[in-house]
Amino acid sequence: MVHPISPKSTITLQGAPSLWMLVGALQSTLWFFALPPLLKPYWSSCFAIFSLSTAEMILFLLIIPFYFFYIITVALPPYLLQWDFFEQYKISNDPWPWLDCRESVRKNFWSFTYKTIAVDSFGLLFVLPVMLYAKARIIPHSGLSFLDDEWPTYTKTFSDLASLALLHEFAFYWTHRIMHTFPGLYKFHKVHHEYKQNNCLSAQYFHPVDFFISIGGPAIFVSAIVHPHSITQFQFGLWLLYTNFDDHLGYAFPWSPVRWFPMACKTDSHEFHHSVNLGMYSSKLEVFDKVFGTDKAYRKWRTKRYGVTDY
């Protein structure tokens, strides 16, 4: 549960002006400006041997190696080291289940972890490929371009990324909210809410029906609508995945590359959502929670916990 047992009013908050905010902005700058030219010499040749539908499926499935990369480089250090420097940013006041003094809690965590790996694998290795195959058949001209001749300018990249982000957030907000609203759908979504205290394992832990409606559906839908170049889709996918993993990390690090800019959701908003099952249906951008007024309980909790109303 996330509750203000020990107020954290002295730490640097996500989105607050600081040197850590600049670190986050620098990471985003490299993602936007440096990644495309770095990959361009190899991009077309790497995908040229595949059909367009197969190449697009491979592009989406790059989530799997990136998941392991994130766990090793971002999640495991604070989880294992337990340094005070990291722990000051821990959102929940409860101990991590793998470190709990109760043996029953630790055993339950590892049992749940095996189940999570099985569910994650089914969603990523079966449900997502089936959805991509169906998209290629239903919308045959929606395939992404992998050609150097159609490589986007930075202006085009920015325009497509902004469109992808806003459309995806709108689609995710409403599919997520609907999954909470109707009991017939919530019985599938509550699988994800079996995690009351988030860690990165929970990021892709969804019932297949929930994965189809609120995870794979919005991602594939906006790709078909915006029709970006494949490198732009790759950049968007990295941002989407990093934010999803960061949502469930359990730490609100102020140097996060996906939390420093205006209207970015804070990591603790999703932790709050998991702990009380109320509001904050957004994940990446908080704009629609603000517009539709589903952020009020979170704002009250955040003010009480941190003593601020702005960041």
Coordinates of C-alpha atoms in Angstrom, one line a residue:
M1 CA 0.0 0.0 0.0
V2 CA 1.2 3.6 -0.6
H3 CA 0.4 5.7 2.4
P4 CA 2.2 8.6 4.1
I5 CA 3.7 6.8 7.1
S6 CA 6.9 8.7 6.7
P7 CA 6.4 11.9 4.7
K8 CA 9.0 12.4 1.9
S9 CA 9.1 16.2 1.6
T10 CA 12.9 16.5 1.4
I11 CA 13.6 14.4 -1.7
T12 CA 13.8 15.8 -5.2
L13 CA 10.5 15.1 -6.9
Q14 CA 10.0 14.0 -10.5
G15 CA 9.3 17.1 -12.6
A16 CA 10.8 19.5 -10.1
P17 CA 13.6 21.8 -11.4
S18 CA 16.9 20.2 -10.5
L19 CA 20.1 18.8 -11.9
W20 CA 18.4 15.4 -12.0
M21 CA 15.8 16.9 -14.2
L22 CA 18.5 17.9 -16.7
V23 CA 19.9 14.3 -16.6
G24 CA 16.5 13.0 -17.6
A25 CA 16.2 15.6 -20.3
L26 CA 19.6 14.7 -21.6
Q27 CA 18.6 11.0 -21.9
S28 CA 15.5 12.1 -23.9
T29 CA 17.6 14.3 -26.2
L30 CA 19.9 11.4 -27.0
W31 CA 16.9 9.2 -27.7
F32 CA 15.4 11.7 -30.1
F33 CA 18.5 13.1 -31.9
A34 CA 21.2 10.5 -31.6
L35 CA 19.4 7.2 -32.0
P36 CA 18.1 7.5 -35.6
P37 CA 21.5 8.5 -37.2
L38 CA 23.2 5.8 -35.0
L39 CA 20.9 3.1 -36.4
K40 CA 20.4 4.4 -40.0
P41 CA 23.5 2.7 -41.5
Y42 CA 22.2 -0.8 -40.5
W43 CA 18.5 -0.3 -40.4
S44 CA 17.4 -1.3 -43.9
S45 CA 19.9 -4.1 -44.3
C46 CA 18.8 -5.7 -41.0
F47 CA 15.2 -5.9 -42.1
A48 CA 15.6 -6.3 -45.9
I49 CA 15.7 -10.1 -45.7
F50 CA 12.2 -10.2 -44.2
S51 CA 8.7 -9.5 -45.6
L52 CA 7.1 -6.3 -44.4
S53 CA 4.7 -8.1 -42.0
T54 CA 7.5 -10.2 -40.6
A55 CA 9.8 -7.2 -40.2
E56 CA 7.1 -5.3 -38.4
M57 CA 6.5 -8.3 -36.1
I58 CA 10.2 -8.4 -35.2
L59 CA 10.1 -4.7 -34.5
F60 CA 7.3 -5.0 -32.0
L61 CA 8.9 -8.1 -30.4
L62 CA 12.1 -6.2 -29.6
I63 CA 10.2 -5.5 -26.4
I64 CA 11.7 -8.8 -25.1
P65 CA 15.4 -8.0 -25.2
F66 CA 14.7 -4.4 -24.1
Y67 CA 12.8 -5.8 -21.1
F68 CA 15.9 -7.8 -20.0
F69 CA 18.1 -4.7 -20.6
Y70 CA 15.9 -2.6 -18.4
I71 CA 15.8 -5.1 -15.6
I72 CA 19.6 -5.5 -15.6
T73 CA 20.5 -1.8 -16.0
V74 CA 17.7 0.0 -14.2
A75 CA 15.8 -2.3 -11.9
L76 CA 18.2 -4.7 -10.4
P77 CA 20.7 -2.2 -8.9
P78 CA 18.3 -0.6 -6.5
Y79 CA 16.4 -3.9 -5.9
L80 CA 19.6 -5.7 -4.9
L81 CA 21.9 -3.0 -3.5
Q82 CA 19.3 -1.4 -1.2
W83 CA 21.4 1.8 -0.9
D84 CA 19.9 4.7 1.0
F85 CA 20.5 6.8 -2.0
F86 CA 18.0 4.7 -4.0
E87 CA 15.7 3.9 -1.1
Q88 CA 14.8 7.5 -0.4
Y89 CA 12.9 7.4 -3.7
K90 CA 11.0 4.2 -2.9
I91 CA 7.3 4.9 -3.2
S92 CA 5.8 2.3 -0.9
N93 CA 6.7 2.1 2.8
D94 CA 6.2 -1.7 2.8
P95 CA 9.4 -3.9 2.4
W96 CA 10.0 -5.6 -0.9
P97 CA 8.4 -9.1 -0.7
W98 CA 11.7 -10.8 -1.6
L99 CA 13.3 -9.1 1.5
D100 CA 10.3 -9.6 3.8
C101 CA 11.2 -11.1 7.2
R102 CA 8.3 -13.5 6.8
E103 CA 9.2 -16.7 4.9
S104 CA 5.6 -17.2 3.7
V105 CA 5.7 -13.8 2.0
R106 CA 9.0 -14.6 0.3
K107 CA 7.8 -18.0 -0.9
N108 CA 4.6 -16.4 -2.2
F109 CA 6.6 -13.8 -4.1
W110 CA 8.7 -16.4 -5.9
S111 CA 5.7 -18.6 -6.7
F112 CA 3.9 -15.5 -8.1
T113 CA 7.0 -14.6 -10.1
Y114 CA 7.0 -17.9 -12.0
K115 CA 3.3 -17.3 -12.8
T116 CA 4.1 -13.8 -14.0
I117 CA 6.8 -15.1 -16.3
A118 CA 4.4 -17.6 -17.8
V119 CA 1.6 -15.0 -18.3
D120 CA 4.1 -12.4 -19.7
S121 CA 5.5 -14.9 -22.2
F122 CA 2.1 -15.9 -23.5
G123 CA 1.1 -12.3 -24.0
L124 CA 4.3 -11.3 -25.8
L125 CA 5.0 -14.5 -27.8
F126 CA 1.4 -15.4 -28.7
V127 CA -1.2 -12.7 -28.3
L128 CA 0.9 -9.8 -29.7
P129 CA 2.0 -11.8 -32.8
V130 CA -1.5 -12.9 -33.5
M131 CA -2.7 -9.3 -33.3
L132 CA 0.0 -8.1 -35.6
Y133 CA -0.9 -10.9 -38.1
A134 CA -4.5 -9.9 -38.0
K135 CA -3.6 -6.2 -38.5
A136 CA -1.6 -7.1 -41.6
R137 CA -4.6 -9.1 -43.0
I138 CA -7.3 -6.6 -42.1
I139 CA -5.4 -3.4 -43.0
P140 CA -3.0 -4.7 -45.7
H141 CA -1.5 -1.3 -46.6
S142 CA -0.7 -0.3 -43.0
G143 CA 2.8 -1.8 -43.0
L144 CA 5.7 0.3 -41.8
S145 CA 8.5 1.6 -44.2
F146 CA 12.0 0.3 -43.5
L147 CA 13.5 2.2 -46.5
D148 CA 16.4 4.7 -46.2
D149 CA 14.9 6.8 -49.0
E150 CA 11.9 7.5 -46.7
W151 CA 13.9 8.2 -43.6
P152 CA 12.1 10.9 -41.7
T153 CA 13.4 14.4 -40.9
Y154 CA 13.5 15.5 -37.3
T155 CA 10.4 17.6 -37.9
K156 CA 8.5 14.6 -39.3
T157 CA 9.8 12.5 -36.4
F158 CA 8.6 15.0 -33.8
S159 CA 5.2 15.3 -35.5
D160 CA 4.7 11.6 -35.7
L161 CA 5.9 10.9 -32.1
A162 CA 3.6 13.6 -30.7
S163 CA 0.6 12.1 -32.7
L164 CA 1.5 8.6 -31.5
A165 CA 1.8 9.7 -27.9
L166 CA -1.4 11.6 -27.7
L167 CA -3.5 9.1 -29.6
H168 CA -2.1 6.2 -27.6
E169 CA -2.7 7.9 -24.3
F170 CA -6.3 8.7 -25.3
A171 CA -6.9 5.1 -26.3
F172 CA -5.1 3.7 -23.3
Y173 CA -6.9 6.0 -20.9
W174 CA -10.3 4.9 -22.1
T175 CA -9.6 1.2 -22.5
H176 CA -8.1 1.2 -19.1
R177 CA -11.0 3.1 -17.5
I178 CA -13.5 0.9 -19.2
M179 CA -11.7 -2.2 -17.9
H180 CA -12.3 -0.7 -14.4
T181 CA -15.9 0.3 -15.0
F182 CA -17.6 -2.8 -16.2
P183 CA -17.4 -5.9 -13.9
G184 CA -17.4 -8.2 -17.0
L185 CA -14.1 -6.7 -18.1
Y186 CA -12.7 -6.0 -14.7
K187 CA -12.5 -9.7 -13.9
F188 CA -9.8 -9.8 -16.6
H189 CA -8.1 -6.6 -15.5
K190 CA -7.9 -7.5 -11.9
V191 CA -5.2 -10.0 -12.8
H192 CA -2.9 -7.1 -13.3
H193 CA -4.0 -5.7 -9.9
E194 CA -2.9 -8.8 -8.1
Y195 CA 0.2 -6.6 -7.7
K196 CA -0.6 -4.2 -4.9
Q197 CA 3.0 -3.1 -4.6
N198 CA 4.6 -2.7 -8.0
N199 CA 7.9 -4.0 -9.2
C200 CA 9.1 -4.3 -12.8
L201 CA 7.7 -7.9 -13.1
S202 CA 4.2 -6.5 -13.0
A203 CA 4.8 -4.3 -16.0
Q204 CA 3.6 -6.9 -18.6
Y205 CA 1.5 -9.0 -16.3
F206 CA -2.0 -9.0 -17.9
H207 CA -4.7 -11.5 -18.6
P208 CA -4.7 -12.1 -22.4
V209 CA -8.1 -10.4 -22.8
D210 CA -6.8 -7.3 -21.0
F211 CA -3.6 -7.4 -23.0
F212 CA -5.6 -7.5 -26.2
I213 CA -7.9 -4.6 -25.2
S214 CA -5.7 -2.1 -23.3
I215 CA -2.1 -2.9 -24.2
G216 CA -1.7 -4.4 -27.6
G217 CA -4.9 -2.8 -29.0
P218 CA -3.9 0.9 -28.5
A219 CA -0.3 0.3 -29.6
I220 CA -1.2 -1.4 -32.9
F221 CA -4.2 1.0 -33.5
V222 CA -2.2 4.2 -33.3
S223 CA 0.6 2.7 -35.5
A224 CA -2.0 2.0 -38.2
I225 CA -3.5 5.5 -37.9
V226 CA -0.3 7.6 -37.8
H227 CA 1.7 5.2 -40.1
P228 CA 5.2 6.4 -39.1
H229 CA 8.5 5.2 -40.5
S230 CA 9.7 2.1 -38.7
I231 CA 12.5 4.0 -37.0
T232 CA 10.0 6.4 -35.5
Q233 CA 7.8 3.4 -34.4
F234 CA 10.9 1.9 -32.8
Q235 CA 11.6 5.2 -30.9
F236 CA 8.0 5.4 -29.8
G237 CA 8.1 1.8 -28.7
L238 CA 11.2 2.4 -26.6
W239 CA 9.5 5.4 -24.9
L240 CA 6.3 3.4 -24.4
L241 CA 8.1 0.4 -22.9
Y242 CA 10.4 2.4 -20.7
T243 CA 7.5 4.4 -19.3
N244 CA 5.5 1.2 -18.7
F245 CA 8.5 -0.4 -16.9
D246 CA 9.1 2.9 -15.0
D247 CA 5.4 2.9 -14.0
H248 CA 5.9 -0.4 -12.1
L249 CA 9.5 0.1 -10.9
G250 CA 8.5 1.1 -7.4
Y251 CA 10.9 4.0 -7.3
A252 CA 10.2 7.6 -8.3
F253 CA 13.6 8.5 -9.6
P254 CA 13.9 12.2 -10.6
W255 CA 16.4 11.4 -13.3
S256 CA 13.9 9.3 -15.2
P257 CA 14.0 10.2 -18.9
V258 CA 10.2 9.9 -19.2
R259 CA 9.1 12.0 -16.2
W260 CA 10.8 15.4 -16.4
F261 CA 8.6 17.3 -18.9
P262 CA 5.2 19.0 -18.3
M263 CA 2.2 16.7 -18.3
A264 CA 4.3 13.6 -17.9
C265 CA 2.7 11.2 -15.4
K266 CA 4.7 10.6 -12.3
T267 CA 5.8 7.1 -11.3
D268 CA 3.9 7.3 -8.0
S269 CA 0.6 7.9 -9.8
H270 CA 0.5 4.4 -11.1
E271 CA 1.7 3.0 -7.7
F272 CA -1.3 5.0 -6.2
H273 CA -3.6 3.5 -8.8
H274 CA -2.5 -0.1 -7.9
S275 CA -2.7 0.5 -4.2
V276 CA -6.2 2.0 -4.0
N277 CA -7.7 1.0 -7.4
L278 CA -9.0 4.5 -7.9
G279 CA -8.4 7.0 -10.7
M280 CA -5.2 7.8 -12.6
Y281 CA -6.0 5.7 -15.6
S282 CA -3.3 7.4 -17.7
S283 CA 0.2 6.0 -17.8
K284 CA 2.4 8.2 -19.9
L285 CA 0.7 11.6 -20.0
E286 CA -1.6 12.9 -17.3
V287 CA -3.5 15.1 -19.6
F288 CA -6.7 13.0 -19.8
D289 CA -6.8 12.4 -16.1
K290 CA -6.8 16.1 -15.7
V291 CA -9.4 16.7 -18.4
F292 CA -11.8 14.1 -17.1
G293 CA -11.2 14.8 -13.4
T294 CA -9.9 11.3 -12.4
D295 CA -6.8 12.6 -10.7
K296 CA -8.4 14.3 -7.7
A297 CA -7.8 11.5 -5.1
Y298 CA -4.2 11.1 -6.3
R299 CA -3.6 14.9 -5.9
K300 CA -4.8 14.8 -2.3
W301 CA -2.6 11.9 -1.5
R302 CA 0.4 13.5 -3.2
T303 CA -0.1 16.8 -1.4
K304 CA -0.3 15.0 2.0
R305 CA 2.7 12.8 1.2
Y306 CA 5.1 15.4 -0.2
G307 CA 3.6 18.7 1.0
V308 CA 3.5 20.1 -2.5
T309 CA 0.7 20.7 -5.0
D310 CA 2.6 21.6 -8.2
Y311 CA 5.1 18.8 -9.2

